[in-house]
Short mmCIF file of C-alpha atoms in Angstrom, two decimals:
data_model
loop_
_atom_site.label_atom_id
_atom_site.label_comp_id
_atom_site.label_asym_id
_atom_site.label_seq_id
_atom_site.Cartn_x
_atom_site.Cartn_y
_atom_site.Cartn_z
CA MET T 1 -2.80 12.97 10.89
CA VAL T 2 -2.33 10.98 7.80
CA ALA T 3 -0.31 13.99 6.10
CA LEU T 4 1.83 14.18 9.22
CA GLY T 5 2.82 10.70 8.72
CA SER T 6 3.57 11.16 4.97
CA ILE T 7 5.68 14.36 5.64
CA MET T 8 7.97 12.36 7.83
CA SER T 9 8.58 9.75 5.06
CA VAL T 10 8.70 11.88 2.14
CA LEU T 11 11.23 14.15 3.97
CA ASP T 12 13.51 11.66 4.93
CA THR T 13 14.11 10.52 1.19
CA THR T 14 15.85 13.88 0.59
CA VAL T 15 16.51 15.35 4.06
CA VAL T 16 20.08 13.34 3.98
CA ASN T 17 21.25 14.33 0.76
CA VAL T 18 22.89 17.12 2.01
CA ALA T 19 24.91 15.99 4.68
CA ILE T 20 26.44 12.99 2.63
CA ASN T 21 29.95 14.83 2.74
CA PRO T 22 29.55 15.99 6.85
CA LEU T 23 28.77 12.24 7.55
CA ALA T 24 31.75 11.01 5.30
CA GLU T 25 33.78 13.44 7.44
CA ARG T 26 32.36 12.19 10.67
CA PHE T 27 32.66 8.57 10.14
CA ASP T 28 35.79 8.92 7.97
CA ALA T 29 34.26 6.54 5.00
CA PRO T 30 34.35 6.90 1.60
CA LEU T 31 31.33 8.91 -0.36
CA ALA T 32 30.45 5.69 -1.96
CA THR T 33 29.81 4.25 1.02
CA VAL T 34 28.13 7.00 2.75
CA GLN T 35 26.01 7.63 -0.32
CA TRP T 36 24.15 4.27 1.15
CA VAL T 37 22.52 6.13 3.90
CA ALA T 38 20.38 7.65 1.30
CA SER T 39 20.18 4.73 -1.07
CA GLY T 40 19.32 2.04 1.38
CA TYR T 41 16.63 3.93 2.77
CA SER T 42 15.14 4.24 -0.62
CA LEU T 43 15.81 0.71 -2.02
CA ALA T 44 13.82 -0.28 1.62
CA LEU T 45 11.19 1.67 0.91
CA ALA T 46 10.64 0.56 -2.57
CA ALA T 47 10.73 -3.11 -1.19
CA ALA T 48 7.98 -2.43 1.07
CA ILE T 49 5.54 -0.68 -1.07
CA PRO T 50 4.51 -4.12 -2.81
CA VAL T 51 3.12 -5.58 0.27
CA THR T 52 1.42 -2.81 1.50
CA ALA T 53 -2.04 -3.63 -0.08
CA TRP T 54 -1.87 -7.19 0.78
CA ALA T 55 -1.18 -6.12 4.40
CA ILE T 56 -3.91 -3.46 4.28
CA ARG T 57 -6.70 -6.28 3.48
CA ARG T 58 -5.32 -8.92 5.59
CA PHE T 59 -4.73 -6.62 8.83
CA GLY T 60 -6.68 -3.41 8.35
CA THR T 61 -5.56 0.10 7.57
CA LYS T 62 -5.27 0.92 11.30
CA ARG T 63 -2.98 -1.73 12.52
CA VAL T 64 -0.99 -1.43 9.12
CA TYR T 65 -0.34 2.34 9.37
CA MET T 66 0.21 2.18 12.95
CA THR T 67 2.89 -0.53 12.51
CA ALA T 68 4.40 1.54 9.57
CA ILE T 69 4.60 4.72 11.77
CA ALA T 70 5.98 2.75 14.71
CA LEU T 71 8.49 1.08 12.77
CA PHE T 72 9.39 4.43 10.94
CA THR T 73 10.02 5.95 14.59
CA LEU T 74 12.13 2.93 15.55
CA GLY T 75 14.36 3.29 12.95
CA SER T 76 14.50 7.08 13.15
CA LEU T 77 15.71 6.68 16.76
CA LEU T 78 18.24 4.03 16.16
CA ALA T 79 19.26 6.20 13.27
CA GLY T 80 20.16 9.32 15.50
CA THR T 81 22.09 6.79 17.85
CA ALA T 82 24.22 5.41 15.34
CA TRP T 83 28.11 4.51 15.92
CA SER T 84 29.54 3.62 12.80
CA ILE T 85 28.40 4.33 8.78
CA GLU T 86 27.37 0.33 8.53
CA SER T 87 24.96 0.84 11.63
CA LEU T 88 23.33 4.14 10.35
CA VAL T 89 22.95 2.29 6.84
CA ALA T 90 21.25 -0.39 8.30
CA PHE T 91 19.26 1.88 10.65
CA ARG T 92 18.12 3.80 7.67
CA MET T 93 16.97 0.82 5.85
CA VAL T 94 14.51 0.05 8.87
CA GLN T 95 13.27 3.70 8.18
CA GLY T 96 12.51 2.87 4.60
CA LEU T 97 10.62 -0.56 5.54
CA GLY T 98 8.36 1.69 7.64
CA GLY T 99 8.22 4.74 4.96
CA GLY T 100 7.33 2.86 2.06
CA MET T 101 4.10 1.35 3.69
CA ILE T 102 3.06 4.75 5.11
CA VAL T 103 2.13 6.81 1.82
CA PRO T 104 0.06 4.09 0.11
CA THR T 105 -1.76 3.08 3.45
CA GLY T 106 -2.40 6.71 4.35
CA MET T 107 -3.95 7.34 0.94
CA THR T 108 -6.26 4.45 1.21
CA ILE T 109 -7.41 5.51 4.40
CA MET T 110 -8.01 8.96 2.38
CA MET T 111 -9.64 7.29 -0.18
CA ARG T 112 -12.11 5.19 1.61
CA ALA T 113 -12.71 8.65 3.86
CA ALA T 114 -14.04 10.33 0.36
CA THR T 115 -17.18 10.15 -1.52
CA PRO T 116 -16.96 10.87 -4.98
CA GLU T 117 -17.99 14.38 -4.48
CA THR T 118 -15.10 14.88 -2.15
CA MET T 119 -12.48 13.01 -3.70
CA GLY T 120 -10.38 15.81 -4.95
CA ARG T 121 -10.33 18.10 -1.89
CA ILE T 122 -9.69 15.08 0.31
CA MET T 123 -6.74 13.90 -2.10
CA SER T 124 -5.07 17.53 -1.82
CA ILE T 125 -4.29 16.76 1.57
CA MET T 126 -2.11 13.78 0.67
CA GLY T 127 -0.57 16.32 -1.97
CA ILE T 128 1.04 18.36 0.60
CA PRO T 129 4.00 16.23 1.71
CA ILE T 130 4.71 14.65 -1.84
CA LEU T 131 5.11 18.31 -3.11
CA ILE T 132 7.00 20.13 -0.04
CA GLY T 133 9.40 17.13 0.39
CA PRO T 134 11.87 17.36 -2.40
CA VAL T 135 11.88 21.31 -1.54
CA SER T 136 12.03 21.58 2.37
CA GLY T 137 14.32 18.55 2.62
CA PRO T 138 17.32 19.69 1.31
CA VAL T 139 16.41 23.07 3.57
CA LEU T 140 15.92 21.19 6.68
CA GLY T 141 18.69 19.15 6.53
CA GLY T 142 21.29 21.51 5.93
CA TRP T 143 19.72 23.91 9.01
CA LEU T 144 19.75 20.88 11.37
CA VAL T 145 23.73 19.75 10.32
CA ASP T 146 24.72 23.36 10.17
CA SER T 147 22.93 24.53 13.57
CA PHE T 148 22.69 21.40 15.97
CA SER T 149 24.21 18.00 14.52
CA TRP T 150 23.81 15.43 11.80
CA ARG T 151 21.58 13.12 14.65
CA TRP T 152 18.92 15.60 14.77
CA MET T 153 17.98 14.78 11.04
CA PHE T 154 16.74 11.21 12.53
CA THR T 155 16.04 12.15 16.01
CA ILE T 156 13.79 14.60 15.03
CA ASN T 157 11.33 12.17 13.59
CA VAL T 158 10.64 10.61 17.20
CA PRO T 159 8.41 13.16 18.93
CA ILE T 160 6.63 13.66 15.55
CA GLY T 161 6.47 9.82 15.08
CA ALA T 162 5.04 9.55 18.68
CA LEU T 163 2.87 12.18 18.09
CA ALA T 164 1.05 10.17 14.98
CA LEU T 165 1.09 7.18 16.61
CA LEU T 166 -1.19 8.67 19.63
CA VAL T 167 -3.44 10.57 17.03
CA ALA T 168 -4.06 7.52 14.99
CA ALA T 169 -4.71 5.24 17.84
CA ARG T 170 -7.55 7.70 18.61
CA SER T 171 -9.11 8.45 15.74
CA LEU T 172 -8.75 6.00 13.12
CA PRO T 173 -11.52 3.72 13.13
CA ARG T 174 -10.86 -0.29 14.07
CA ALA T 175 -11.21 -2.00 11.13
CA GLN T 176 -11.04 -5.86 10.82
CA GLY T 177 -8.82 -7.62 7.71
CA ALA T 178 -9.21 -10.69 6.41
CA PRO T 179 -7.79 -13.52 7.78
CA GLY T 180 -8.16 -16.30 5.08
CA ARG T 181 -6.42 -13.44 2.50
CA ARG T 182 -3.16 -15.53 1.40
CA LEU T 183 0.04 -13.56 0.61
CA ASP T 184 0.94 -13.87 -3.21
CA VAL T 185 4.68 -14.93 -2.06
CA PRO T 186 5.70 -15.58 -5.81
CA GLY T 187 4.78 -12.33 -6.97
CA LEU T 188 6.48 -10.69 -3.55
CA LEU T 189 9.30 -12.38 -4.74
CA MET T 190 9.55 -10.83 -7.91
CA LEU T 191 7.96 -7.60 -7.56
CA SER T 192 9.93 -6.16 -4.37
CA PRO T 193 13.42 -7.24 -5.27
CA GLY T 194 12.66 -6.53 -8.94
CA LEU T 195 11.73 -2.70 -8.00
CA ALA T 196 14.68 -2.31 -5.44
CA ALA T 197 17.28 -3.78 -8.29
CA LEU T 198 15.62 -1.52 -11.04
CA LEU T 199 15.90 1.61 -8.65
CA TYR T 200 19.49 0.79 -7.30
CA GLY T 201 20.20 0.65 -11.07
CA LEU T 202 18.64 3.85 -11.88
CA SER T 203 19.99 5.91 -8.91
CA THR T 204 23.71 4.39 -9.40
CA GLY T 205 23.67 5.18 -13.13
CA ALA T 206 22.44 8.83 -12.23
CA GLU T 207 25.28 9.15 -9.41
CA ARG T 208 27.97 8.02 -11.80
CA ARG T 209 26.23 9.59 -14.79
CA ASP T 210 26.94 6.45 -16.85
CA PHE T 211 25.05 3.67 -17.47
CA GLY T 212 27.36 1.25 -19.51
CA ASP T 213 29.06 0.24 -16.36
CA LEU T 214 28.01 -3.51 -15.54
CA GLY T 215 27.31 -2.41 -12.29
CA VAL T 216 24.57 -0.33 -13.35
CA LEU T 217 23.26 -2.35 -16.18
CA LEU T 218 23.14 -5.61 -14.14
CA PRO T 219 20.88 -4.59 -11.73
CA ALA T 220 18.81 -2.55 -13.82
CA ALA T 221 18.15 -5.33 -16.29
CA VAL T 222 17.63 -7.88 -13.41
CA GLY T 223 15.00 -5.49 -11.80
CA ALA T 224 13.07 -5.08 -14.97
CA ALA T 225 13.01 -8.43 -15.96
CA LEU T 226 11.55 -9.25 -12.61
CA VAL T 227 8.97 -6.55 -12.58
CA VAL T 228 8.07 -7.44 -16.21
CA GLY T 229 7.63 -11.18 -14.82
CA PHE T 230 5.42 -10.00 -12.14
CA VAL T 231 3.07 -8.30 -14.46
CA LEU T 232 3.03 -11.38 -16.79
CA ARG T 233 2.09 -13.55 -13.62
CA ALA T 234 -0.21 -11.17 -11.97
CA ARG T 235 -2.51 -11.23 -15.44
CA THR T 236 -3.48 -14.78 -14.66
CA SER T 237 -3.11 -15.02 -11.03
CA PRO T 238 -6.48 -15.22 -9.11
CA HIS T 239 -5.00 -13.05 -6.28
CA PRO T 240 -2.07 -11.32 -7.25
CA LEU T 241 -0.20 -9.06 -4.96
CA ILE T 242 -1.58 -5.96 -6.63
CA ASP T 243 -4.66 -6.48 -8.81
CA LEU T 244 -3.48 -4.81 -12.34
CA ARG T 245 -7.25 -5.40 -13.88
CA LEU T 246 -7.88 -1.74 -12.28
CA TYR T 247 -5.71 -0.70 -15.71
CA ARG T 248 -8.80 -1.65 -17.35
CA ASP T 249 -10.15 1.19 -16.19
CA ARG T 250 -9.98 4.06 -18.45
CA ALA T 251 -9.97 7.31 -15.70
CA PHE T 252 -6.88 4.80 -14.18
CA THR T 253 -4.99 4.17 -16.85
CA ALA T 254 -5.09 7.66 -17.90
CA GLY T 255 -4.34 9.13 -14.75
CA ALA T 256 -1.24 6.69 -14.11
CA VAL T 257 0.23 7.66 -17.36
CA THR T 258 -0.19 11.26 -17.03
CA LEU T 259 0.92 11.11 -13.52
CA ALA T 260 4.06 8.74 -14.91
CA LEU T 261 5.16 11.40 -17.75
CA PHE T 262 4.53 14.52 -15.27
CA VAL T 263 6.78 13.32 -12.47
CA VAL T 264 9.72 12.09 -14.89
CA GLY T 265 9.80 15.96 -16.35
CA TYR T 266 9.19 17.34 -12.72
CA PHE T 267 10.93 15.49 -10.18
CA GLY T 268 13.96 14.97 -12.47
CA SER T 269 14.24 18.52 -12.95
CA MET T 270 13.80 19.46 -9.63
CA LEU T 271 17.36 17.85 -9.45
CA LEU T 272 18.61 20.49 -11.36
CA LEU T 273 17.57 23.66 -9.38
CA PRO T 274 19.93 23.49 -6.48
CA MET T 275 22.74 22.35 -8.40
CA TYR T 276 22.24 25.82 -10.63
CA PHE T 277 22.16 27.79 -7.59
CA GLN T 278 25.20 26.18 -5.79
CA VAL T 279 27.22 25.89 -8.69
CA VAL T 280 26.43 28.48 -11.38
CA ARG T 281 25.38 31.08 -8.93
CA GLY T 282 27.51 30.15 -5.75
CA GLU T 283 24.97 29.97 -3.39
CA SER T 284 24.80 28.16 -0.44
CA VAL T 285 22.95 24.73 0.41
CA THR T 286 20.52 27.00 2.75
CA ALA T 287 20.14 29.72 0.35
CA SER T 288 19.35 27.39 -2.71
CA GLY T 289 16.57 25.99 -0.93
CA VAL T 290 15.37 29.15 0.01
CA LEU T 291 15.56 30.61 -3.36
CA GLY T 292 13.58 27.42 -5.00
CA ALA T 293 10.55 28.21 -2.29
CA PRO T 294 8.56 30.20 -4.62
CA LEU T 295 7.86 26.82 -6.39
CA GLY T 296 7.07 24.87 -3.31
CA LEU T 297 4.79 27.72 -2.00
CA ALA T 298 3.13 28.20 -5.21
CA ALA T 299 1.99 24.66 -5.33
CA GLY T 300 1.12 24.22 -1.98
CA VAL T 301 -1.35 27.10 -2.07
CA THR T 302 -2.56 26.09 -5.40
CA MET T 303 -3.39 22.54 -4.11
CA GLN T 304 -5.89 23.67 -1.70
CA PHE T 305 -7.89 25.43 -4.45
CA SER T 306 -7.12 22.68 -7.09
CA GLY T 307 -8.70 19.83 -4.68
CA ARG T 308 -11.94 22.00 -4.43
CA LEU T 309 -11.97 22.46 -8.05
CA ALA T 310 -11.14 18.73 -8.94
CA ASP T 311 -14.62 18.08 -7.46
CA ARG T 312 -16.66 20.34 -9.26
CA VAL T 313 -14.45 20.86 -12.82
CA PRO T 314 -14.18 18.11 -15.41
CA PRO T 315 -10.92 16.25 -14.97
CA ARG T 316 -9.73 16.44 -18.62
CA ARG T 317 -10.16 20.23 -18.24
CA LEU T 318 -8.60 21.01 -15.03
CA VAL T 319 -5.86 18.40 -15.54
CA ALA T 320 -4.92 19.11 -18.88
CA GLY T 321 -4.63 23.12 -18.01
CA GLY T 322 -2.57 21.96 -15.18
CA VAL T 323 -0.17 20.36 -17.26
CA ALA T 324 -0.01 23.53 -19.69
CA THR T 325 0.45 25.54 -17.08
CA ALA T 326 3.41 23.66 -15.61
CA ALA T 327 4.74 23.15 -19.13
CA LEU T 328 4.72 27.31 -19.80
CA GLY T 329 6.36 27.95 -16.34
CA MET T 330 9.12 25.45 -17.12
CA GLY T 331 9.27 27.20 -20.73
CA LEU T 332 9.97 30.46 -19.00
CA LEU T 333 12.39 29.18 -16.85
CA THR T 334 13.83 27.46 -19.78
CA THR T 335 14.33 30.13 -22.24
CA GLN T 336 15.43 32.83 -19.66
CA LEU T 337 17.96 30.97 -17.64
CA SER T 338 21.72 32.39 -17.73
CA ASP T 339 24.37 32.96 -15.56
CA THR T 340 23.35 36.39 -14.48
CA LEU T 341 19.40 35.98 -14.80
CA ALA T 342 17.50 38.16 -11.96
CA TYR T 343 16.07 36.14 -9.26
CA TRP T 344 12.96 37.91 -9.31
CA ARG T 345 12.47 36.76 -12.78
CA LEU T 346 13.35 33.12 -11.94
CA ALA T 347 11.11 33.45 -8.99
CA LEU T 348 8.21 34.39 -11.33
CA SER T 349 8.85 31.74 -13.84
CA LEU T 350 8.78 28.90 -10.29
CA LEU T 351 5.43 30.46 -9.40
CA VAL T 352 4.20 29.72 -12.64
CA LEU T 353 5.70 26.02 -12.74
CA GLY T 354 4.73 25.48 -9.22
CA THR T 355 0.90 26.73 -10.14
CA GLY T 356 0.65 24.14 -12.41
CA VAL T 357 1.99 21.61 -10.48
CA GLY T 358 -0.51 22.46 -7.89
CA LEU T 359 -3.11 21.90 -10.49
CA THR T 360 -1.93 18.96 -11.95
CA MET T 361 -0.60 16.18 -9.29
CA MET T 362 -3.43 15.47 -6.97
CA PRO T 363 -6.35 16.43 -9.29
CA THR T 364 -4.45 13.67 -11.50
CA MET T 365 -5.02 11.27 -8.67
CA ALA T 366 -8.35 11.93 -7.32
CA ALA T 367 -9.38 11.55 -10.99
CA ALA T 368 -7.63 8.40 -11.57
CA THR T 369 -9.02 6.79 -8.29
CA ARG T 370 -12.89 8.68 -8.28
CA GLY T 371 -14.26 5.46 -9.52
CA ILE T 372 -12.30 2.90 -7.67
CA SER T 373 -14.19 0.70 -4.96
CA PRO T 374 -13.25 0.57 -1.17
CA ASP T 375 -11.88 -2.90 -1.70
CA ASP T 376 -9.69 -2.13 -4.37
CA ALA T 377 -8.25 1.21 -2.98
CA PRO T 378 -5.15 -0.83 -1.72
CA SER T 379 -4.07 -1.66 -4.92
CA ALA T 380 -4.81 1.33 -6.58
CA SER T 381 -2.92 3.63 -3.94
CA THR T 382 -0.28 1.10 -4.20
CA ALA T 383 0.06 1.00 -7.67
CA LEU T 384 0.01 4.83 -7.86
CA GLN T 385 2.87 4.88 -5.33
CA ILE T 386 4.91 2.59 -7.11
CA THR T 387 4.23 4.55 -10.50
CA SER T 388 5.73 7.79 -8.61
CA GLN T 389 8.82 6.10 -7.28
CA VAL T 390 9.88 4.44 -10.35
CA ALA T 391 9.19 7.75 -12.64
CA ALA T 392 11.02 9.68 -9.97
CA ALA T 393 13.99 7.28 -10.32
CA VAL T 394 13.83 7.29 -14.12
CA GLY T 395 13.63 11.33 -13.82
CA VAL T 396 16.50 11.83 -11.77
CA ALA T 397 18.60 9.29 -13.99
CA LEU T 398 17.55 10.88 -17.19
CA PHE T 399 18.18 14.67 -16.22
CA SER T 400 21.40 13.32 -14.59
CA VAL T 401 22.82 11.97 -17.63
CA THR T 402 21.51 14.70 -20.14
CA LEU T 403 23.03 17.27 -17.84
CA SER T 404 25.93 15.37 -18.17
CA VAL T 405 26.41 15.35 -21.97
CA ASN T 406 24.88 18.92 -22.21
CA GLY T 407 27.91 19.77 -20.42
CA GLY T 408 30.53 17.95 -22.63
CA GLY T 409 30.32 14.36 -20.98
CA ALA T 410 32.53 15.35 -18.10
CA THR T 411 31.59 13.99 -14.78
CA THR T 412 31.66 16.82 -12.96
CA THR T 413 28.76 19.62 -12.80
CA PRO T 414 28.53 22.43 -15.84
CA THR T 415 29.54 25.67 -14.14
CA HIS T 416 27.88 27.61 -16.62
CA SER T 417 23.72 27.94 -17.38
CA GLY T 418 24.07 26.53 -21.10
CA PRO T 419 23.69 22.69 -20.31
CA PHE T 420 20.87 23.38 -17.49
CA ALA T 421 18.69 25.15 -19.97
CA ASP T 422 19.17 22.62 -22.48
CA THR T 423 18.53 19.95 -20.03
CA TYR T 424 15.36 21.75 -19.07
CA LEU T 425 13.49 21.45 -22.38
CA TRP T 426 13.43 17.84 -21.72
CA ALA T 427 11.30 18.67 -18.91
CA VAL T 428 9.14 20.72 -21.10
CA ALA T 429 8.80 18.12 -23.52
CA LEU T 430 7.67 15.79 -21.22
CA MET T 431 5.20 17.88 -19.66
CA VAL T 432 3.77 18.73 -23.24
CA ALA T 433 3.57 15.06 -23.63
CA ALA T 434 1.44 14.57 -20.55
CA VAL T 435 -1.15 16.51 -21.80
CA LEU T 436 -2.28 13.85 -24.49
CA PRO T 437 -3.28 10.93 -21.78
CA ALA T 438 -4.69 13.99 -19.65
CA LEU T 439 -6.81 14.43 -22.29
CA ARG T 440 -8.40 10.86 -22.02
CA LEU T 441 -9.46 11.56 -18.44
CA PRO T 442 -13.26 11.85 -17.93
CA GLY T 443 -15.01 14.65 -19.40
CA ARG T 444 -18.00 14.95 -17.26
CA ARG T 445 -18.15 16.90 -13.77
CA PRO T 446 -17.10 14.57 -10.93
CA ALA T 447 -20.29 14.04 -9.15
CA ALA T 448 -21.49 12.35 -12.38
CA VAL T 449 -19.01 9.70 -12.39
CA PRO T 450 -20.12 6.59 -11.34
CA VAL T 451 -18.79 4.60 -8.28
CA ALA T 452 -17.57 0.86 -9.02
CA PRO T 453 -19.92 -1.17 -6.41
CA PRO T 454 -17.53 -2.71 -3.68
CA ALA T 455 -16.51 -6.32 -3.99
CA ALA T 456 -18.32 -8.80 -2.02
CA GLN T 457 -18.10 -8.42 1.63
CA ALA T 458 -15.41 -5.65 1.02
CA THR T 459 -12.88 -7.87 2.48
CA ALA T 460 -14.42 -7.31 5.77
CA GLU T 461 -12.54 -4.05 6.16
CA GLN T 462 -15.78 -2.13 7.31
CA PRO T 463 -15.56 0.26 4.61
CA ALA T 464 -18.59 1.97 5.51
CA GLN T 465 -16.94 2.81 8.76
CA GLU T 466 -13.90 4.29 7.41
CA ARG T 467 -15.64 6.35 4.90
CA ALA T 468 -17.61 7.99 7.67
#
């Protein structure tokens, strides 16, 4: 049930990317305006994430999760009935507000349901939507637009959301929040708009492949300043929006840094693969998605085994090995890439890369959160989700600009493989760099990792009931 809601949220981040041109034609609108169908969703999602930790403590996981699903489903229904590009952008932002709370709330539910000995296999369930979204989103979006209508990209979520609500109402334990928990309003006013402005600057710079424009620099700088301001304030605030004392925990910090470096390299490089297939090899949108499927398939299958391994093997050994495997797969892809590379050889490289990704992503999150108390779970899940979102945006911006520079500084996508291979070298370097913080993860078997005692009263959240 938790994975079902997360799949909807993650898929909708990428599913509309292939429909930008059809939407521009349908609404007779410029591409710069239509791009907000994707950007508006991402910015609303980023703005909603920071408030999730407080909302969980205040209202309980069940209420927040069902509210998020309902808001996302309502936004999907409205988006499917949009009559203008302006209404579609507005309804996509409603979707984003719900989607931003789905993943961190779902992760909190899973963390509280796990024991230290089962954290790995529980977190592997959460990894399914995170990995299939970037691979499946463009394929699903292209198929729906080609075979049915652009409206189906949104209305398809309505029955899925209704099912998720029904299952959540029946299966999630009723948990009371803490009515006296006050919202950190100054922190929210800094972090939410700060993240939105930062991601807007990064995504706009990536789209234009130019970070020197004032329209890119100003929001990115303002956003970064607001985020830094939040961090400085949260260090002294008695009840911050997100408790940064989590970073005093060595395993959590090592996991967060490993995740950040790996996500920059992995998700940033995923931008290049469809472009290579479509521009260099002349494949269709749907075909490019299918050709990239070995990556998602290998990652998804490996993740089911890595979840169990993460509960038995020292995190340092498993995650460092996974990162090294992913770097090897990326290196094989980089060194072989050409205009005429046989697809079976490319698929083998993607299989190695996907295996490494499956051994890295969720075992890293499991190692980072294994010692987190139930009371700290909302802050931990929210912090990791923010880390992933910002790292992915940085990766897309970095690789988009690097591809442009390697292609001679042109604003158009290079039509031969050389610039792609040169850009992939950065992904290899980032993945190799991620091995260093991975080596700071615990070297003991997970069962031996002590669990921090719950805070007093555990915010009246009935943690024992949710762990059952």
